[in-house]
Each structure stands twice: as structure tokens, then as C-alpha cells.
């Protein structure tokens, strides 16, 4: 009787991230190295990426709506779908969802963040600082902007940038001017 094949060992998310980081290092090293062997290695990686992209496209062709959504919701698969221009969700929706995921953390620090849309390939967000946020809130506006930029570009690398939209606070009108009508 034949022994059952051992199941392929799966990678945990931190292991995937470590391999992706190492891959980036190796590819950067290849870019810096001259010679025909380097060109062949880079070409081999490019061809392999194209074939895997085609395989992923065929999977998505066979996936019904709910399965396609589940595949796109997986962080690693979602990134691969974006890489190969196969993601079923438009860039606007992916970016807005990334901002919504960050919103509770920004609000916890006394501010707020809202997705404002895309203009000419640039994602726009409205960032506001609350009364409890400032130098003592633990995270400056620059840190929040950087975190939002990173989160949006991770799910929507098609965007060329993510920039804050200026929020003009309403003009202050003293209450007495609204309730006092002047002398008769």
C-alpha cells in the first residue's frame, strides 16, 4: 500500500513577508551586478512572474463572485492580483477600505481620516486633528499621513501618490452675534 503524500508545508504570514523582503534584496543586488548572467537571471524572474500571473488569471476566470472576493481579501493573493492587474475591485474601493481600516486608530488619537477620492492618479485623504491631538497625542500629523499613505499604496499601487486634502475649519462665529440683534 502506498503511503499518502505529505501535505505541502504552508508559510505563515511573517515567513511570507521575510521571503518577500529577501527577494527584494536579491533583485536589488541583481540590478546592480553587470554581465550576461545577471541579464539572464532577471529575464528568468520576469518570465516566471508572467507565467504565474497567467496561472492566477486562469484561477480568477474560474472563480465565481464570492470565491473571487475571498481570494481578493487574502492579503498575499490580493497583492498578487494587483501586481497582475487582476484584482476584481476598483482602485477607488480598495483605497477607501484601507482608509476605513485606519480610521479607528486615528480617531483614538483624537483625529479623523476620510477617503476623498482619486484625482489624476493621486489618492486624496482628509485628515483632521481633534482637540486631543497635537504634540501630546503620541502621533503627529506627519506620522498619520505616512501611515495612511503606506496603507493605501499597499492595496492600490496603481496610484502615483497619496496626499492630504486641506480641510478648512469653519469660521468661528461668536454665539452672541447670533443671538443678539442689536438695539431697537
XYZ file of N, CA and C in Angstrom:
552
model
N 0.842 -1.171 0.000
C 0.000 0.000 0.000
C 0.891 1.239 0.000
N 0.597 2.178 -0.876
C 1.406 3.384 -0.996
C 1.102 4.317 0.164
N 2.152 4.975 0.627
C 1.969 5.940 1.709
C 1.405 7.235 1.140
N 0.498 7.873 1.880
C -0.036 9.143 1.395
C 1.072 10.186 1.349
N 0.969 11.074 0.362
C 1.949 12.143 0.250
C 1.771 13.119 1.408
N 2.874 13.625 1.877
C 2.818 14.631 2.940
C 2.287 15.934 2.352
N 1.452 16.590 3.110
C 0.912 17.875 2.663
C 2.044 18.895 2.594
N 1.980 19.757 1.606
C 2.990 20.803 1.475
C 2.922 21.707 2.696
N 4.087 22.041 3.221
C 4.120 22.908 4.390
C 3.773 24.325 3.970
N 2.845 24.931 4.677
C 2.381 26.279 4.375
C 3.249 27.294 5.095
N 3.350 28.458 4.534
C 4.121 29.542 5.137
C 3.190 30.450 5.933
N 3.601 30.769 7.132
C 2.871 31.752 7.928
C 3.145 33.134 7.342
N 2.258 34.073 7.608
C 2.414 35.421 7.049
C 3.786 36.035 7.332
N 4.333 35.935 8.551
C 5.670 36.507 8.780
C 6.743 35.848 7.903
N 6.580 34.559 7.635
C 7.542 33.865 6.768
C 7.420 34.360 5.328
N 6.200 34.605 4.888
C 5.990 35.155 3.540
C 6.637 36.534 3.459
N 6.404 37.371 4.475
C 6.981 38.715 4.483
C 8.502 38.659 4.469
N 9.088 37.732 5.214
C 10.547 37.593 5.241
C 11.075 37.175 3.870
N 10.377 36.278 3.211
C 10.810 35.844 1.879
C 10.670 36.965 0.851
N 9.607 37.748 0.965
C 9.436 38.879 0.048
C 10.537 39.920 0.260
N 10.885 40.172 1.511
C 11.965 41.117 1.802
C 13.283 40.607 1.237
N 13.541 39.318 1.398
C 14.786 38.736 0.863
C 14.783 38.782 -0.664
N 13.640 38.538 -1.270
C 13.521 38.614 -2.725
C 13.844 40.023 -3.211
N 13.329 41.027 -2.507
C 13.643 42.412 -2.859
C 15.151 42.670 -2.799
N 15.796 42.179 -1.741
C 17.244 42.342 -1.602
C 17.978 41.692 -2.766
N 17.590 40.465 -3.091
C 18.261 39.749 -4.183
C 18.066 40.442 -5.527
N 16.846 40.920 -5.781
C 16.591 41.611 -7.044
C 17.352 42.929 -7.125
N 17.459 43.655 -6.009
C 18.253 44.877 -5.996
C 19.714 44.559 -6.284
N 20.209 43.468 -5.710
C 21.590 43.049 -5.966
C 21.806 42.684 -7.423
N 20.809 42.037 -8.025
C 20.916 41.683 -9.439
C 20.955 42.927 -10.319
N 20.136 43.892 -9.975
C 20.114 45.125 -10.761
C 21.468 45.823 -10.757
N 22.199 45.700 -9.660
C 23.489 46.376 -9.524
C 24.634 45.589 -10.163
N 24.434 44.308 -10.425
C 25.520 43.471 -10.956
C 25.496 43.480 -12.490
N 26.648 43.753 -13.100
C 26.702 43.762 -14.567
C 26.899 42.350 -15.118
N 26.660 42.192 -16.406
C 27.007 40.946 -17.076
C 25.836 40.176 -17.622
N 26.139 39.230 -18.526
C 25.088 38.451 -19.177
C 24.362 37.502 -18.217
N 25.033 36.990 -17.209
C 24.373 36.098 -16.254
C 23.296 36.862 -15.493
N 23.568 38.116 -15.159
C 22.587 38.951 -14.461
C 21.377 39.183 -15.344
N 21.618 39.533 -16.610
C 20.503 39.764 -17.529
C 19.649 38.500 -17.663
N 20.293 37.344 -17.728
C 19.547 36.080 -17.833
C 18.731 35.809 -16.580
N 19.320 36.074 -15.419
C 18.599 35.852 -14.157
C 17.394 36.772 -14.061
N 17.558 38.040 -14.417
C 16.445 38.991 -14.366
C 15.370 38.589 -15.364
N 15.781 38.154 -16.551
C 14.810 37.699 -17.545
C 14.056 36.470 -17.048
N 14.763 35.535 -16.402
C 14.120 34.331 -15.870
C 13.076 34.692 -14.815
N 13.403 35.620 -13.935
C 12.443 36.054 -12.913
C 11.239 36.698 -13.586
N 11.466 37.523 -14.593
C 10.369 38.171 -15.310
C 9.460 37.165 -15.996
N 10.045 36.170 -16.657
C 9.249 35.146 -17.335
C 8.453 34.308 -16.331
N 9.093 33.943 -15.237
C 8.404 33.176 -14.200
C 7.222 33.967 -13.633
N 7.420 35.259 -13.415
C 6.351 36.113 -12.917
C 5.198 36.160 -13.914
N 5.506 36.271 -15.203
C 4.457 36.288 -16.227
C 3.666 34.981 -16.245
N 4.356 33.846 -16.150
C 3.666 32.550 -16.173
C 2.793 32.386 -14.937
N 3.309 32.757 -13.772
C 2.495 32.679 -12.556
C 1.313 33.631 -12.634
N 1.503 34.789 -13.243
C 0.401 35.733 -13.430
C -0.678 35.149 -14.326
N -0.262 34.453 -15.382
C -1.231 33.806 -16.273
C -1.984 32.703 -15.532
N -1.284 31.944 -14.706
C -1.943 30.893 -13.925
C -2.973 31.505 -12.972
N -2.609 32.610 -12.338
C -3.531 33.283 -11.423
C -4.735 33.833 -12.194
N -4.500 34.346 -13.395
C -5.609 34.844 -14.222
C -6.577 33.713 -14.549
N -6.051 32.530 -14.816
C -6.914 31.389 -15.121
C -7.719 30.966 -13.897
N -7.123 31.055 -12.720
C -7.860 30.765 -11.487
C -9.000 31.765 -11.332
N -8.709 33.039 -11.552
C -9.740 34.072 -11.408
C -10.835 33.913 -12.463
N -10.485 33.433 -13.655
C -11.503 33.181 -14.686
C -12.493 32.110 -14.231
N -12.025 31.168 -13.433
C -12.866 30.061 -12.975
C -13.604 30.375 -11.673
N -13.170 31.418 -10.978
C -13.743 31.742 -9.670
C -15.067 32.473 -9.833
N -16.085 32.005 -9.107
C -17.359 32.727 -9.105
C -17.197 33.974 -8.232
N -18.205 34.811 -8.183
C -18.139 36.076 -7.440
C -17.682 35.941 -6.002
N -18.350 35.112 -5.179
C -17.930 35.001 -3.775
C -16.506 34.459 -3.617
N -16.122 33.497 -4.455
C -14.758 32.961 -4.354
C -13.750 34.027 -4.777
N -14.044 34.761 -5.829
C -13.137 35.820 -6.275
C -12.954 36.865 -5.174
N -14.033 37.191 -4.472
C -13.945 38.152 -3.368
C -13.082 37.611 -2.237
N -13.261 36.330 -1.906
C -12.452 35.732 -0.828
C -10.980 35.704 -1.221
N -10.695 35.381 -2.474
C -9.307 35.377 -2.934
C -8.718 36.782 -2.856
N -9.485 37.773 -3.268
C -9.004 39.155 -3.254
C -8.825 39.678 -1.833
N -9.603 39.164 -0.880
C -9.499 39.602 0.515
C -8.261 39.052 1.218
N -7.697 37.959 0.701
C -6.471 37.421 1.277
C -5.340 38.405 0.977
N -4.575 38.771 1.996
C -3.554 39.809 1.822
C -2.549 39.462 0.728
N -1.980 38.276 0.770
C -0.977 37.891 -0.225
C -1.589 37.774 -1.620
N -2.714 37.075 -1.720
C -3.363 36.931 -3.024
C -3.832 38.277 -3.561
N -4.334 39.126 -2.678
C -4.759 40.455 -3.105
C -3.614 41.238 -3.731
N -2.428 41.161 -3.104
C -1.258 41.850 -3.661
C -0.879 41.267 -5.028
N -0.940 39.955 -5.138
C -0.610 39.324 -6.422
C -1.632 39.694 -7.492
N -2.896 39.769 -7.108
C -3.931 40.172 -8.068
C -3.696 41.602 -8.550
N -3.288 42.477 -7.654
C -2.977 43.854 -8.037
C -1.754 43.868 -8.957
N -0.724 43.119 -8.585
C 0.507 43.061 -9.376
C 0.228 42.670 -10.824
N -0.706 41.748 -11.010
C -1.014 41.250 -12.348
C -2.259 41.895 -12.955
N -2.711 43.004 -12.366
C -3.896 43.748 -12.853
C -5.126 42.860 -12.956
N -5.317 42.003 -11.959
C -6.433 41.064 -11.947
C -7.409 41.315 -10.804
N -7.119 42.280 -9.950
C -7.957 42.474 -8.766
C -9.371 42.843 -9.196
N -10.389 42.154 -8.625
C -11.768 42.414 -9.047
C -12.339 43.749 -8.551
N -11.736 44.335 -7.533
C -12.235 45.604 -7.003
C -11.498 46.773 -7.652
N -12.208 47.856 -7.950
C -11.531 49.037 -8.487
C -10.619 49.684 -7.440
N -9.624 50.397 -7.910
C -8.642 51.029 -7.041
C -9.311 51.936 -6.009
N -10.334 52.656 -6.415
C -11.037 53.577 -5.513
C -11.593 52.842 -4.288
N -12.209 51.695 -4.514
C -12.819 50.940 -3.413
C -11.757 50.341 -2.496
N -10.670 49.812 -3.085
C -9.594 49.245 -2.257
C -8.972 50.312 -1.367
N -8.717 51.487 -1.936
C -8.096 52.571 -1.180
C -9.020 53.072 -0.071
N -10.303 53.237 -0.389
C -11.264 53.706 0.619
C -11.353 52.714 1.773
N -11.315 51.430 1.461
C -11.389 50.410 2.512
C -10.143 50.460 3.403
N -8.976 50.702 2.808
C -7.741 50.804 3.595
C -7.824 51.983 4.566
N -8.376 53.101 4.114
C -8.528 54.275 4.978
C -9.515 53.970 6.099
N -10.611 53.295 5.771
C -11.604 52.951 6.809
C -11.004 52.045 7.879
N -10.087 51.149 7.479
C -9.443 50.274 8.467
C -8.571 51.070 9.426
N -7.990 52.178 8.956
C -7.127 53.001 9.813
C -7.913 53.990 10.672
N -9.121 54.269 10.270
C -9.904 55.320 10.914
C -10.037 55.161 12.433
N -10.331 53.966 12.963
C -10.449 53.844 14.426
C -9.158 54.221 15.161
N -8.012 53.850 14.614
C -6.744 54.185 15.275
C -6.493 55.690 15.248
N -6.840 56.347 14.152
C -6.665 57.802 14.053
C -7.630 58.497 15.012
N -8.859 58.020 15.069
C -9.848 58.618 15.986
C -9.431 58.433 17.440
N -8.823 57.294 17.735
C -8.358 57.022 19.093
C -7.337 58.071 19.534
N -6.627 58.640 18.576
C -5.623 59.658 18.873
C -6.191 61.079 18.775
N -7.523 61.171 18.618
C -8.159 62.477 18.621
C -8.336 63.107 17.255
N -7.991 62.407 16.197
C -8.134 62.954 14.850
C -9.153 62.168 14.056
N -9.136 62.376 12.765
C -10.007 61.612 11.879
C -9.369 61.575 10.499
N -9.751 60.592 9.723
C -9.270 60.444 8.358
C -10.433 59.961 7.506
N -10.555 60.524 6.313
C -11.616 60.148 5.371
C -11.020 60.027 3.990
N -11.509 59.081 3.222
C -11.108 58.952 1.827
C -11.816 60.047 1.041
N -11.055 60.799 0.215
C -11.633 61.904 -0.552
C -11.653 61.628 -2.048
N -11.081 60.503 -2.489
C -11.145 60.152 -3.901
C -9.799 60.172 -4.594
N -9.858 60.039 -5.915
C -8.660 59.999 -6.749
C -8.744 61.128 -7.764
N -7.654 61.861 -7.900
C -7.554 62.916 -8.907
C -6.253 62.703 -9.674
N -6.374 62.428 -10.971
C -5.204 62.261 -11.841
C -4.208 61.244 -11.278
N -4.718 60.123 -10.785
C -3.850 59.064 -10.275
C -3.317 59.275 -8.875
N -3.723 60.342 -8.210
C -3.272 60.643 -6.849
C -4.438 60.438 -5.891
N -4.219 59.599 -4.882
C -5.229 59.382 -3.854
C -5.285 60.587 -2.931
N -6.492 60.970 -2.547
C -6.677 62.124 -1.663
C -7.376 61.683 -0.384
N -6.855 62.160 0.750
C -7.464 61.869 2.049
C -7.630 63.169 2.820
N -8.710 63.227 3.598
C -8.934 64.353 4.502
C -8.459 63.935 5.882
N -7.510 64.654 6.413
C -7.001 64.397 7.757
C -7.367 65.581 8.634
N -7.942 65.284 9.790
C -8.243 66.345 10.738
C -7.684 65.958 12.094
N -7.188 66.941 12.799
C -6.670 66.724 14.150
C -7.725 67.187 15.135
N -8.022 66.358 16.117
C -9.001 66.723 17.139
C -8.356 67.541 18.229
N -9.159 68.001 19.151
C -8.648 68.843 20.232
C -7.657 68.087 21.112
N -7.785 66.766 21.169
C -6.862 65.995 21.993
C -5.599 65.610 21.262
N -5.481 65.973 20.001
C -4.316 65.579 19.225
C -3.467 66.797 18.958
N -2.241 66.616 19.028
C -1.272 67.691 18.798
C 0.064 67.163 19.216
N 0.846 67.959 19.888
C 2.164 67.488 20.278
C 2.080 66.390 21.327
N 0.969 66.302 22.058
C 0.876 65.307 23.112
C 0.085 64.065 22.746
N -0.342 63.918 21.492
C -1.199 62.777 21.176
C -0.421 61.519 20.860
N 0.882 61.617 20.802
C 1.683 60.416 20.567
C 2.003 60.190 19.112
N 1.207 60.699 18.216
C 1.470 60.547 16.795
C 1.191 61.881 16.133
N 2.187 62.435 15.483
C 2.000 63.700 14.793
C 1.265 63.502 13.488
N 0.831 64.607 12.911
C 0.103 64.553 11.637
C 0.951 63.910 10.552
N 2.261 64.156 10.578
C 3.155 63.553 9.585
C 3.180 62.043 9.698
N 3.153 61.532 10.923
C 3.133 60.085 11.136
C 1.831 59.476 10.631
N 0.716 60.167 10.899
C -0.588 59.683 10.442
C -0.625 59.697 8.918
N -0.161 60.786 8.318
C -0.131 60.887 6.858
C 0.710 59.768 6.263
N 1.858 59.504 6.844
C 2.736 58.437 6.343
C 2.074 57.071 6.480
N 1.394 56.830 7.594
C 0.718 55.545 7.799
C -0.415 55.361 6.796
N -1.167 56.428 6.556
C -2.264 56.353 5.583
C -1.697 56.116 4.192
N -0.652 56.852 3.833
C -0.021 56.697 2.521
C 0.439 55.246 2.327
N 1.106 54.696 3.318
C 1.618 53.326 3.222
C 0.480 52.314 3.071
N -0.571 52.475 3.864
C -1.695 51.537 3.811
C -2.413 51.598 2.461
N -2.608 52.798 1.942
C -3.319 52.938 0.670
C -2.469 52.408 -0.482
N -1.192 52.762 -0.514
C -0.346 52.301 -1.618
C -0.108 50.799 -1.574
N -0.230 50.196 -0.398
C -0.076 48.736 -0.305
C -1.207 48.017 -1.033
N -2.403 48.584 -1.007
C -3.546 47.941 -1.662
C -3.854 48.538 -3.029
N -3.273 49.701 -3.315
C -3.546 50.379 -4.582
C -2.252 50.972 -5.163
N -1.301 50.121 -5.520
C -0.027 50.638 -6.034
C -0.153 51.335 -7.389
N -1.330 51.239 -8.008
C -1.559 51.953 -9.269
C -1.540 53.463 -9.055
N -1.828 53.906 -7.838
C -1.813 55.329 -7.538
C -0.372 55.831 -7.548
N -0.177 57.041 -8.030
C 1.173 57.597 -8.067
C 1.577 58.204 -6.732
N 0.592 58.575 -5.921
C 0.860 59.178 -4.614
C -0.431 59.194 -3.805
N -0.288 59.485 -2.524
C -1.436 59.707 -1.638
C -1.123 60.989 -0.884
N -2.010 61.964 -1.017
C -1.766 63.274 -0.415
C -2.976 63.728 0.387
N -2.702 64.464 1.463
C -3.823 65.001 2.247
C -4.482 66.171 1.526
N -5.774 66.295 1.708
C -6.553 67.424 1.205
C -6.670 68.398 2.351
N -6.450 69.651 2.064
C -6.578 70.662 3.116
C -8.019 70.727 3.597
N -8.183 70.658 4.899
C -9.506 70.788 5.498
C -9.577 72.173 6.111
N -10.467 72.999 5.596
C -10.630 74.351 6.119
C -11.676 74.303 7.222
N -11.258 74.612 8.444
C -12.240 74.586 9.529
C -13.269 75.687 9.327
N -14.474 75.464 9.811
C -15.489 76.506 9.668
C -15.071 77.758 10.430
N -15.467 78.885 9.906
C -15.140 80.147 10.559
C -15.824 80.212 11.917
N -15.148 80.783 12.876
C -15.711 80.918 14.214
C -16.655 82.115 14.239
N -17.859 81.871 14.644
C -18.848 82.936 14.786
C -19.287 82.923 16.247
N -19.006 83.996 16.980
C -19.397 84.021 18.390
C -20.907 83.861 18.528
N -21.308 83.090 19.495
C -22.714 82.822 19.731
C -23.501 84.109 19.983
N -22.866 85.062 20.627
C -23.579 86.318 20.949
C -23.993 87.065 19.689
N -23.251 86.935 18.615
C -23.631 87.623 17.381
C -24.841 86.979 16.736
N -25.077 85.747 17.063
C -26.240 85.058 16.507
C -27.503 85.300 17.328
N -27.335 85.529 18.610
C -28.486 85.656 19.488
C -28.813 87.116 19.820
N -27.879 88.021 19.612
C -28.113 89.425 19.944
C -28.427 90.186 18.676
N -29.540 90.873 18.641
C -29.986 91.556 17.435
C -29.670 93.048 17.439
N -28.992 93.511 18.283
C -28.685 94.948 18.279
C -29.831 95.751 18.887
N -29.618 97.029 19.056
C -30.598 97.913 19.708
C -31.781 98.205 18.773
N -33.016 98.299 19.357
C -34.210 98.604 18.538
C -34.218 100.021 18.067
